Tab-separated table of C-alpha atoms and ligand atoms in Angstrom:
chain	number	residue	atom	x	y	z
A	1	MET	CA	-13.109	-28.908	-33.534
A	2	ASN	CA	-11.564	-32.002	-31.834
A	3	CYS	CA	-12.680	-33.066	-28.804
A	4	ASN	CA	-11.700	-35.254	-26.516
A	5	ILE	CA	-14.178	-36.945	-24.181
A	6	ALA	CA	-13.810	-39.333	-21.245
A	7	VAL	CA	-17.200	-41.458	-21.086
A	8	ILE	CA	-18.469	-42.844	-17.761
A	9	LYS	CA	-21.507	-44.377	-18.880
A	10	GLY	CA	-21.981	-46.169	-15.033
A	11	ASP	CA	-24.713	-47.787	-13.478
A	12	GLY	CA	-28.008	-48.476	-14.365
A	13	ILE	CA	-29.406	-46.591	-16.795
A	14	GLY	CA	-25.841	-44.062	-16.926
A	15	PRO	CA	-25.480	-46.248	-20.366
A	16	GLU	CA	-29.283	-45.942	-21.666
A	17	VAL	CA	-29.321	-41.812	-21.778
A	18	VAL	CA	-25.613	-41.497	-22.169
A	19	THR	CA	-25.904	-43.719	-25.259
A	20	GLU	CA	-28.151	-40.975	-26.190
A	21	ALA	CA	-26.231	-38.234	-25.096
A	22	MET	CA	-23.523	-39.175	-27.744
A	23	LYS	CA	-25.913	-40.219	-30.327
A	24	VAL	CA	-27.075	-36.109	-30.039
A	25	LEU	CA	-23.215	-35.049	-29.552
A	26	ASP	CA	-22.818	-36.894	-32.960
A	27	ALA	CA	-25.055	-35.699	-34.487
A	28	VAL	CA	-24.149	-31.950	-33.966
A	29	GLY	CA	-20.810	-32.726	-35.278
A	30	LYS	CA	-21.846	-34.149	-38.205
A	31	LYS	CA	-23.470	-30.809	-38.371
A	32	TYR	CA	-21.007	-27.851	-37.603
A	33	GLY	CA	-17.944	-30.364	-38.662
A	34	HIS	CA	-16.719	-31.221	-34.745
A	35	THR	CA	-15.430	-34.655	-34.174
A	36	PHE	CA	-16.025	-36.386	-30.594
A	37	ASN	CA	-13.598	-38.808	-30.001
A	38	TYR	CA	-14.639	-41.042	-26.660
A	39	GLU	CA	-12.812	-43.099	-24.549
A	40	GLN	CA	-15.167	-45.330	-22.262
A	41	LEU	CA	-14.297	-45.325	-18.834
A	42	LEU	CA	-15.351	-47.437	-15.684
A	43	MET	CA	-16.401	-46.328	-12.122
A	44	GLY	CA	-18.983	-47.178	-9.604
A	45	GLY	CA	-20.369	-50.120	-9.737
A	46	CYS	CA	-19.561	-51.405	-12.723
A	47	SER	CA	-15.930	-51.189	-11.740
A	48	ILE	CA	-15.944	-52.668	-8.512
A	49	ASP	CA	-17.484	-55.933	-10.593
A	50	LYS	CA	-14.429	-55.625	-12.897
A	51	TYR	CA	-11.791	-54.052	-10.755
A	52	GLY	CA	-12.508	-54.458	-7.286
A	53	ASP	CA	-12.753	-50.759	-6.952
A	54	PRO	CA	-15.760	-47.980	-7.963
A	55	LEU	CA	-12.338	-46.151	-9.023
A	56	THR	CA	-8.850	-46.826	-10.308
A	57	ASP	CA	-6.082	-44.570	-10.449
A	58	GLU	CA	-5.232	-44.815	-13.915
A	59	THR	CA	-9.205	-44.200	-15.049
A	60	VAL	CA	-8.398	-41.055	-13.171
A	61	ALA	CA	-5.308	-40.133	-15.435
A	62	ILE	CA	-6.999	-41.343	-18.467
A	63	ALA	CA	-10.210	-38.156	-17.345
A	64	LYS	CA	-7.796	-36.247	-16.139
A	65	SER	CA	-5.902	-36.460	-20.026
A	66	LYS	CA	-9.103	-35.698	-21.406
A	67	ASP	CA	-11.195	-32.385	-22.845
A	68	ALA	CA	-13.483	-33.089	-19.758
A	69	VAL	CA	-16.294	-36.367	-18.773
A	70	LEU	CA	-19.448	-37.074	-19.615
A	71	LEU	CA	-21.095	-39.024	-16.690
A	72	GLY	CA	-23.972	-40.956	-16.386
A	73	SER	CA	-24.984	-42.157	-12.965
A	74	ILE	CA	-23.338	-44.610	-10.435
A	75	GLY	CA	-24.629	-46.925	-8.368
A	76	GLY	CA	-27.147	-49.268	-7.331
A	77	ASN	CA	-29.969	-50.425	-5.432
A	78	THR	CA	-29.084	-49.386	-1.989
A	79	GLN	CA	-31.083	-52.164	-0.265
A	80	THR	CA	-30.844	-54.776	-2.721
A	81	SER	CA	-27.054	-54.531	-3.844
A	82	PRO	CA	-24.213	-56.070	-3.009
A	83	TRP	CA	-22.138	-53.220	-3.335
A	84	TYR	CA	-23.176	-51.975	-0.515
A	85	LYS	CA	-22.250	-54.749	1.777
A	86	LEU	CA	-18.845	-53.256	0.818
A	87	PRO	CA	-17.231	-51.095	3.347
A	88	PRO	CA	-18.191	-47.553	2.421
A	89	GLU	CA	-15.099	-46.233	0.683
A	90	LYS	CA	-15.400	-49.579	-1.636
A	91	ARG	CA	-18.665	-48.873	-2.582
A	92	PRO	CA	-20.003	-46.831	-6.269
A	93	GLU	CA	-20.004	-43.504	-4.528
A	94	ALA	CA	-16.964	-42.848	-3.393
A	95	GLY	CA	-15.941	-43.445	-6.663
A	96	LEU	CA	-17.526	-40.142	-7.743
A	97	LEU	CA	-16.127	-38.465	-4.365
A	98	LYS	CA	-12.790	-39.196	-5.874
A	99	ILE	CA	-13.130	-38.040	-9.250
A	100	ARG	CA	-14.550	-34.615	-8.017
A	101	LYS	CA	-11.761	-34.253	-5.489
A	102	GLU	CA	-9.030	-35.323	-7.746
A	103	LEU	CA	-10.666	-33.239	-10.648
A	104	GLY	CA	-9.692	-30.889	-8.185
A	105	LEU	CA	-13.701	-29.392	-9.247
A	106	PHE	CA	-14.538	-26.862	-6.676
A	107	ALA	CA	-17.739	-25.125	-9.120
A	108	ASN	CA	-20.912	-27.057	-9.643
A	109	LEU	CA	-23.427	-25.655	-11.545
A	110	ARG	CA	-27.136	-26.382	-12.344
A	111	PRO	CA	-29.245	-24.681	-14.153
A	112	ALA	CA	-33.418	-24.402	-13.548
A	113	TYR	CA	-35.329	-23.732	-16.728
A	114	LEU	CA	-39.436	-24.746	-16.821
A	115	TYR	CA	-40.157	-25.723	-20.675
A	116	PRO	CA	-43.330	-24.041	-20.902
A	117	GLU	CA	-44.811	-26.893	-22.060
A	118	LEU	CA	-43.912	-28.995	-18.749
A	119	LYS	CA	-45.242	-25.943	-16.893
A	120	GLU	CA	-48.308	-27.978	-15.589
A	121	ALA	CA	-45.417	-30.091	-13.631
A	122	CYS	CA	-43.693	-26.858	-11.441
A	123	PRO	CA	-45.669	-26.683	-8.218
A	124	LEU	CA	-45.440	-23.039	-7.951
A	125	LYS	CA	-48.674	-20.782	-8.296
A	126	GLU	CA	-50.167	-20.692	-12.070
A	127	SER	CA	-49.813	-16.906	-12.361
A	128	VAL	CA	-45.529	-17.681	-11.096
A	129	ALA	CA	-45.021	-20.544	-13.612
A	130	GLU	CA	-46.588	-18.539	-16.445
A	131	ARG	CA	-43.490	-16.073	-16.570
A	132	GLY	CA	-41.205	-18.842	-16.315
A	133	PHE	CA	-38.141	-18.738	-15.282
A	134	ASP	CA	-34.308	-19.585	-16.383
A	135	MET	CA	-31.500	-19.412	-14.158
A	136	MET	CA	-28.336	-21.411	-12.883
A	137	ILE	CA	-26.953	-22.008	-9.330
A	138	MET	CA	-23.185	-21.767	-8.944
A	139	ARG	CA	-22.723	-23.591	-6.012
A	140	GLU	CA	-18.698	-23.392	-4.468
A	141	LEU	CA	-17.934	-27.603	-3.587
A	142	THR	CA	-14.797	-27.530	-2.090
A	143	GLY	CA	-15.155	-25.339	0.892
A	144	GLY	CA	-16.835	-23.837	3.526
A	145	LEU	CA	-18.637	-25.933	6.347
A	146	TYR	CA	-18.921	-29.443	4.977
A	147	PHE	CA	-15.046	-29.663	4.623
A	148	GLY	CA	-14.036	-27.654	8.163
A	149	ASP	CA	-12.455	-29.069	11.168
A	150	ARG	CA	-15.096	-30.666	13.311
A	151	TYR	CA	-15.659	-32.631	16.785
A	152	THR	CA	-18.093	-32.818	19.089
A	153	LYS	CA	-16.216	-32.834	23.450
A	154	GLU	CA	-17.641	-32.528	26.499
A	155	VAL	CA	-17.371	-28.866	27.443
A	156	ASP	CA	-18.509	-27.964	31.308
A	157	GLY	CA	-19.675	-31.367	31.269
A	158	VAL	CA	-22.217	-30.596	28.546
A	159	MET	CA	-21.714	-32.945	25.433
A	160	THR	CA	-21.109	-29.803	22.436
A	161	ALA	CA	-20.569	-29.451	18.897
A	162	VAL	CA	-18.620	-27.498	16.575
A	163	ASP	CA	-18.130	-27.672	12.462
A	164	THR	CA	-16.106	-24.772	10.808
A	165	LEU	CA	-17.040	-22.791	8.347
A	166	THR	CA	-13.636	-21.470	6.115
A	167	TYR	CA	-13.314	-19.559	3.471
A	168	ASN	CA	-10.034	-17.621	1.944
A	169	GLU	CA	-10.273	-15.038	-0.904
A	170	ASN	CA	-8.529	-17.166	-3.700
A	171	GLU	CA	-11.910	-19.340	-3.070
A	172	ILE	CA	-13.634	-17.054	-3.082
A	173	ARG	CA	-12.300	-15.204	-6.474
A	174	ARG	CA	-11.466	-18.222	-8.408
A	175	ILE	CA	-15.483	-18.993	-8.522
A	176	ALA	CA	-17.408	-15.633	-8.197
A	177	ILE	CA	-14.572	-15.070	-11.948
A	178	LYS	CA	-16.103	-18.515	-13.489
A	179	GLY	CA	-20.156	-16.411	-12.301
A	180	PHE	CA	-19.510	-13.769	-14.071
A	181	ASP	CA	-17.834	-15.325	-17.051
A	182	ILE	CA	-21.163	-17.494	-17.194
A	183	ALA	CA	-23.024	-15.066	-16.736
A	184	MET	CA	-21.584	-13.534	-20.082
A	185	LYS	CA	-22.840	-16.237	-21.713
A	186	ARG	CA	-26.317	-15.552	-20.175
A	187	ARG	CA	-28.573	-13.275	-19.427
A	188	LYS	CA	-25.512	-10.949	-17.543
A	189	LYS	CA	-26.668	-10.908	-13.881
A	190	VAL	CA	-25.045	-12.402	-10.790
A	191	THR	CA	-27.100	-12.919	-7.929
A	192	LEU	CA	-24.998	-13.262	-4.409
A	193	VAL	CA	-26.415	-15.418	-2.021
A	194	ASP	CA	-25.350	-14.734	1.367
A	195	LYS	CA	-25.702	-13.802	5.237
A	196	ALA	CA	-23.597	-10.923	5.227
A	197	ASN	CA	-25.558	-9.557	8.390
A	198	VAL	CA	-24.080	-12.101	10.401
A	199	LEU	CA	-21.179	-14.390	9.386
A	200	ASP	CA	-17.846	-13.180	8.381
A	201	SER	CA	-17.479	-15.425	5.536
A	202	SER	CA	-19.996	-14.039	4.065
A	203	ARG	CA	-18.764	-10.457	4.397
A	204	LEU	CA	-15.481	-12.022	2.487
A	205	TRP	CA	-17.206	-13.176	-0.305
A	206	ARG	CA	-19.188	-10.000	-0.717
A	207	LYS	CA	-16.372	-7.915	-0.738
A	208	VAL	CA	-14.193	-10.552	-2.845
A	209	THR	CA	-17.379	-10.067	-5.597
A	210	GLU	CA	-17.498	-7.000	-6.085
A	211	GLU	CA	-13.670	-6.613	-6.558
A	212	VAL	CA	-14.312	-9.147	-9.408
A	213	ALA	CA	-17.434	-7.745	-10.623
A	214	LYS	CA	-15.423	-4.595	-11.238
A	215	ASP	CA	-14.029	-6.131	-14.283
A	216	TYR	CA	-17.594	-6.573	-15.757
A	217	PRO	CA	-19.229	-3.715	-16.146
A	218	GLU	CA	-21.576	-5.290	-18.440
A	219	VAL	CA	-23.031	-7.285	-15.950
A	220	THR	CA	-25.833	-6.191	-12.771
A	221	TYR	CA	-24.556	-7.404	-9.813
A	222	GLU	CA	-26.601	-7.996	-6.663
A	223	THR	CA	-26.596	-9.297	-3.408
A	224	MET	CA	-29.069	-11.085	-1.707
A	225	LEU	CA	-29.951	-12.569	1.762
A	226	VAL	CA	-29.734	-16.791	2.124
A	227	ASP	CA	-33.145	-16.309	4.050
A	228	ASN	CA	-35.061	-14.005	1.204
A	229	ALA	CA	-33.741	-15.738	-1.797
A	230	ALA	CA	-35.202	-19.177	-0.402
A	231	MET	CA	-38.619	-16.692	-0.340
A	232	GLN	CA	-37.860	-15.142	-3.775
A	233	LEU	CA	-36.687	-18.682	-5.394
A	234	VAL	CA	-40.739	-19.722	-4.914
A	235	LYS	CA	-42.266	-16.003	-5.136
A	236	ASP	CA	-40.406	-14.702	-7.831
A	237	PRO	CA	-38.148	-16.929	-9.547
A	238	ALA	CA	-38.105	-14.915	-12.892
A	239	GLN	CA	-35.837	-12.290	-11.304
A	240	PHE	CA	-32.489	-14.922	-10.742
A	241	ASP	CA	-30.371	-15.559	-13.802
A	242	VAL	CA	-26.771	-16.654	-11.979
A	243	MET	CA	-27.107	-16.982	-8.488
A	244	LEU	CA	-23.488	-17.286	-6.862
A	245	THR	CA	-22.875	-19.215	-3.376
A	246	GLU	CA	-21.421	-21.077	-0.966
A	247	ASN	CA	-21.720	-24.825	-0.257
A	248	MET	CA	-24.100	-25.113	2.195
A	249	PHE	CA	-25.864	-22.296	0.762
A	250	GLY	CA	-25.785	-23.784	-2.935
A	251	ASP	CA	-26.563	-27.159	-1.038
A	252	ILE	CA	-29.991	-26.566	-0.113
A	253	LEU	CA	-30.872	-23.573	-2.703
A	254	SER	CA	-29.814	-25.897	-5.616
A	255	ASP	CA	-32.974	-28.653	-4.426
A	256	GLU	CA	-35.383	-26.170	-3.952
A	257	ALA	CA	-34.848	-24.307	-7.439
A	258	SER	CA	-34.657	-28.135	-9.304
A	259	MET	CA	-37.682	-28.943	-6.936
A	260	ILE	CA	-39.748	-25.983	-9.213
A	261	THR	CA	-38.756	-27.325	-12.380
A	262	GLY	CA	-40.752	-30.334	-11.698
A	263	SER	CA	-38.598	-33.281	-13.832
A	264	ILE	CA	-35.941	-34.822	-12.467
A	265	GLY	CA	-35.361	-36.094	-15.677
A	266	MET	CA	-34.470	-33.075	-17.448
A	267	LEU	CA	-31.834	-31.434	-14.930
A	268	SER	CA	-28.679	-31.204	-16.051
A	269	SER	CA	-25.419	-30.798	-14.371
A	270	ALA	CA	-21.604	-29.683	-14.817
A	271	SER	CA	-18.585	-29.025	-12.458
A	272	LEU	CA	-15.312	-27.413	-13.582
A	273	ASN	CA	-12.336	-26.279	-11.914
A	274	GLU	CA	-9.721	-23.114	-12.449
A	275	THR	CA	-8.999	-24.383	-16.190
A	276	LYS	CA	-11.645	-25.007	-19.337
A	277	PHE	CA	-11.766	-29.163	-17.887
A	278	GLY	CA	-15.196	-30.056	-16.359
A	279	LEU	CA	-17.333	-33.296	-15.590
A	280	TYR	CA	-20.945	-32.868	-17.337
A	281	GLU	CA	-23.654	-35.260	-15.540
A	282	PRO	CA	-27.541	-35.901	-14.942
A	283	SER	CA	-28.961	-34.875	-11.563
A	284	GLY	CA	-30.493	-37.566	-11.413
A	285	GLY	CA	-28.975	-41.134	-9.431
A	286	SER	CA	-29.203	-44.212	-11.557
A	287	ALA	CA	-32.533	-45.389	-11.497
A	288	PRO	CA	-32.113	-49.124	-10.439
A	289	ASP	CA	-36.177	-49.345	-10.585
A	290	ILE	CA	-36.033	-48.235	-14.494
A	291	ALA	CA	-33.175	-49.503	-15.407
A	292	GLY	CA	-32.602	-51.664	-18.415
A	293	GLN	CA	-36.274	-50.901	-19.634
A	294	ASN	CA	-35.253	-48.114	-22.540
A	295	ILE	CA	-37.518	-45.750	-20.794
A	296	ALA	CA	-35.193	-42.870	-18.858
A	297	ASN	CA	-35.288	-39.722	-20.075
A	298	PRO	CA	-32.514	-38.676	-21.960
A	299	ILE	CA	-32.743	-35.167	-21.883
A	300	ALA	CA	-31.288	-34.427	-18.588
A	301	THR	CA	-27.988	-36.371	-19.767
A	302	ILE	CA	-28.293	-34.433	-23.539
A	303	LEU	CA	-28.305	-30.543	-21.568
A	304	SER	CA	-25.418	-31.655	-19.742
A	305	ALA	CA	-23.197	-32.502	-22.650
A	306	VAL	CA	-24.972	-28.780	-24.061
A	307	MET	CA	-23.147	-27.726	-20.733
A	308	MET	CA	-20.269	-29.704	-21.873
A	309	LEU	CA	-20.304	-27.731	-25.572
A	310	ARG	CA	-20.631	-24.741	-24.157
A	311	TYR	CA	-18.104	-24.323	-20.900
A	312	THR	CA	-15.146	-26.830	-22.052
A	313	PHE	CA	-15.583	-26.029	-25.781
A	314	ASP	CA	-17.390	-22.494	-26.583
A	315	LEU	CA	-19.368	-23.570	-29.161
A	316	ASP	CA	-22.110	-21.563	-28.169
A	317	LYS	CA	-23.861	-22.092	-31.532
A	318	GLU	CA	-24.091	-25.609	-31.322
A	319	ALA	CA	-25.458	-25.798	-27.668
A	320	GLU	CA	-27.899	-23.970	-29.049
A	321	ALA	CA	-29.194	-25.550	-32.075
A	322	ILE	CA	-29.517	-28.707	-29.012
A	323	GLU	CA	-31.303	-27.151	-26.907
A	324	ASN	CA	-33.734	-25.812	-29.532
A	325	ALA	CA	-34.025	-29.073	-31.073
A	326	VAL	CA	-34.653	-30.613	-26.789
A	327	LYS	CA	-37.864	-27.364	-26.820
A	328	LYS	CA	-39.155	-28.351	-30.052
A	329	VAL	CA	-38.896	-32.434	-29.154
A	330	LEU	CA	-41.561	-31.206	-26.288
A	331	GLU	CA	-43.382	-28.635	-28.239
A	332	GLU	CA	-44.419	-31.160	-30.437
A	333	GLY	CA	-45.462	-33.061	-27.916
A	334	TYR	CA	-42.992	-35.892	-27.459
A	335	ARG	CA	-42.979	-37.279	-23.711
A	336	THR	CA	-40.592	-39.607	-21.880
A	337	ILE	CA	-42.170	-41.955	-18.973
A	338	ASP	CA	-41.527	-38.941	-16.356
A	339	ILE	CA	-42.682	-36.358	-18.150
A	340	ALA	CA	-45.781	-37.827	-19.675
A	341	LYS	CA	-49.186	-36.620	-18.432
A	342	PRO	CA	-51.418	-39.783	-17.549
A	343	GLY	CA	-52.953	-41.343	-20.798
A	344	GLU	CA	-50.177	-39.892	-22.956
A	345	PRO	CA	-48.209	-42.066	-25.356
A	346	GLN	CA	-45.135	-42.414	-24.329
A	347	VAL	CA	-41.524	-42.914	-26.508
A	348	LYS	CA	-38.492	-44.784	-24.521
A	349	CYS	CA	-35.780	-43.307	-24.624
A	350	ASP	CA	-33.184	-44.504	-27.397
A	351	GLU	CA	-36.686	-42.729	-29.224
A	352	MET	CA	-35.722	-39.919	-27.236
A	353	GLY	CA	-32.779	-39.655	-28.675
A	354	THR	CA	-33.027	-40.071	-32.152
A	355	LEU	CA	-36.008	-37.418	-32.562
A	356	ILE	CA	-33.875	-34.390	-31.132
A	357	ALA	CA	-30.656	-35.873	-33.238
A	358	GLU	CA	-32.810	-36.066	-36.405
A	359	ARG	CA	-33.782	-31.870	-34.939
A	360	VAL	CA	-30.462	-30.660	-34.576
B	1	NAD	P1	-32.554	-41.302	-8.270
B	1	NAD	O1	-32.040	-40.123	-8.741
B	1	NAD	O2	-32.067	-42.637	-9.179
B	1	NAD	O3	-34.538	-41.797	-8.711
B	1	NAD	C1	-35.363	-41.053	-8.060
B	1	NAD	C2	-36.386	-41.323	-8.839
B	1	NAD	O4	-36.073	-40.950	-9.870
B	1	NAD	C3	-37.257	-42.802	-9.800
B	1	NAD	O5	-38.410	-42.924	-9.521
B	1	NAD	C4	-36.420	-42.650	-10.637
B	1	NAD	O6	-36.508	-43.771	-11.573
B	1	NAD	C5	-36.206	-41.212	-11.564
B	1	NAD	N1	-35.133	-40.681	-12.255
B	1	NAD	C6	-34.603	-40.542	-12.049
B	1	NAD	N2	-33.673	-40.538	-13.096
B	1	NAD	C7	-34.864	-39.861	-14.122
B	1	NAD	C8	-34.349	-40.585	-15.490
B	1	NAD	N3	-33.088	-40.018	-16.208
B	1	NAD	N4	-35.896	-40.317	-15.794
B	1	NAD	C9	-37.042	-41.184	-15.987
B	1	NAD	N5	-36.944	-41.618	-14.258
B	1	NAD	C10	-35.718	-40.833	-13.505
B	1	NAD	O7	-32.431	-41.657	-6.866
B	1	NAD	P2	-32.312	-42.885	-6.109
B	1	NAD	O8	-33.384	-43.686	-6.126
B	1	NAD	O9	-32.330	-41.634	-4.941
B	1	NAD	O10	-30.681	-42.700	-5.997
B	1	NAD	C11	-30.472	-44.869	-7.060
B	1	NAD	C12	-29.211	-44.745	-7.147
B	1	NAD	O11	-27.996	-43.528	-7.853
B	1	NAD	C13	-28.770	-44.986	-5.504
B	1	NAD	O12	-27.353	-45.646	-5.256
B	1	NAD	C14	-27.503	-43.896	-5.367
B	1	NAD	O13	-26.650	-43.396	-4.528
B	1	NAD	C15	-27.073	-43.386	-6.567
B	1	NAD	N6	-27.124	-41.795	-7.180
B	1	NAD	C16	-26.336	-41.286	-7.864
B	1	NAD	C17	-25.874	-40.112	-8.033
B	1	NAD	C18	-24.843	-39.647	-9.357
B	1	NAD	O14	-24.877	-40.378	-10.386
B	1	NAD	N7	-24.317	-38.490	-9.133
B	1	NAD	C19	-26.849	-38.789	-7.905
B	1	NAD	C20	-27.269	-39.400	-6.592
B	1	NAD	C21	-28.181	-40.835	-6.849
């Protein structure tokens, strides 16, 4: 297969970790007979430095013409970097918001998987961590409370703020279909998280998702109220496979789920639109505190490339080969700075990439 990928290395540790992900992709391409064609683009601080703009329209147009975008991270030290003296719409993060909007990315996926070798980093009780977990939080990204009408005004002499939470059935159906499609590639279970005992929007989510579920008889479908889901995530995370939810609930629950895995350097993510197109990036930021030292953990970005293989290119076997290589490297005891226990030897960012590429 010929895979055309826009590569945005970005700022800080971005170039270091993306280079390693490309190394691993090339190894898998060599083994299974695929070609990955990369076109490198600028976004964030590096684009401000070159073009005076965090994301140019030309860059967006090129990204749109590819099958997928592999992104590192953007931004710098928000206290000291001159990028943060610019008006908000000219700062690095404006590039990120613009690319998500331009590409119509409405579904955000964040896996939370506990590697047995790293279970000591999990802040949950040993008896819970012992069982492990492997879930995918699927959050709606472009609707709901964060995008509804809002205003603050005085009503009868009292300051009153209003935010509105709106979803239409089409917005719900398109992400529900994605959720069930992804469950079919996993353990075939979808949990819809909502607040249907109170909110009309949640009741519409239930109605539409139930309809979609009928087209996926192999998938076990259940619903759960969001307050219960927040508890169940720390009590029994092993029960979840795909957790499907609206924007604000997903914002909160995906951070909770990340936290229980214990390491930011291991967390991948994907944002998808209605086609097979996706933007794949690590969940963490540009880590300016460790940038340029070749010590960042590239695994989050490598696992983001795994998601790209699986969800954009349907290369499931190849995705699994990389996942197994990552597991093997961890089993063999190799650790980067963020996942090493005190006193444990550490490998560099590029060494970690090479070790994984060699085991693909
Ligand atoms: P951060 O995620 O960059 O760093 C938080 C901590 O985690 C730091 O100590 C860092 O060294 C560590 N860390 C992060 N990724 C790591 C990795 N792969 N390996 C080892 N350690 C890692 O968050 P921050 O410091 O709040 O933000 C720094 C910059 O990144 C800011 O400019 C912020 O706006 C930006 N940011 C960008 C994105 C993105 O590009 N999607 C996301 C979040 C933050």
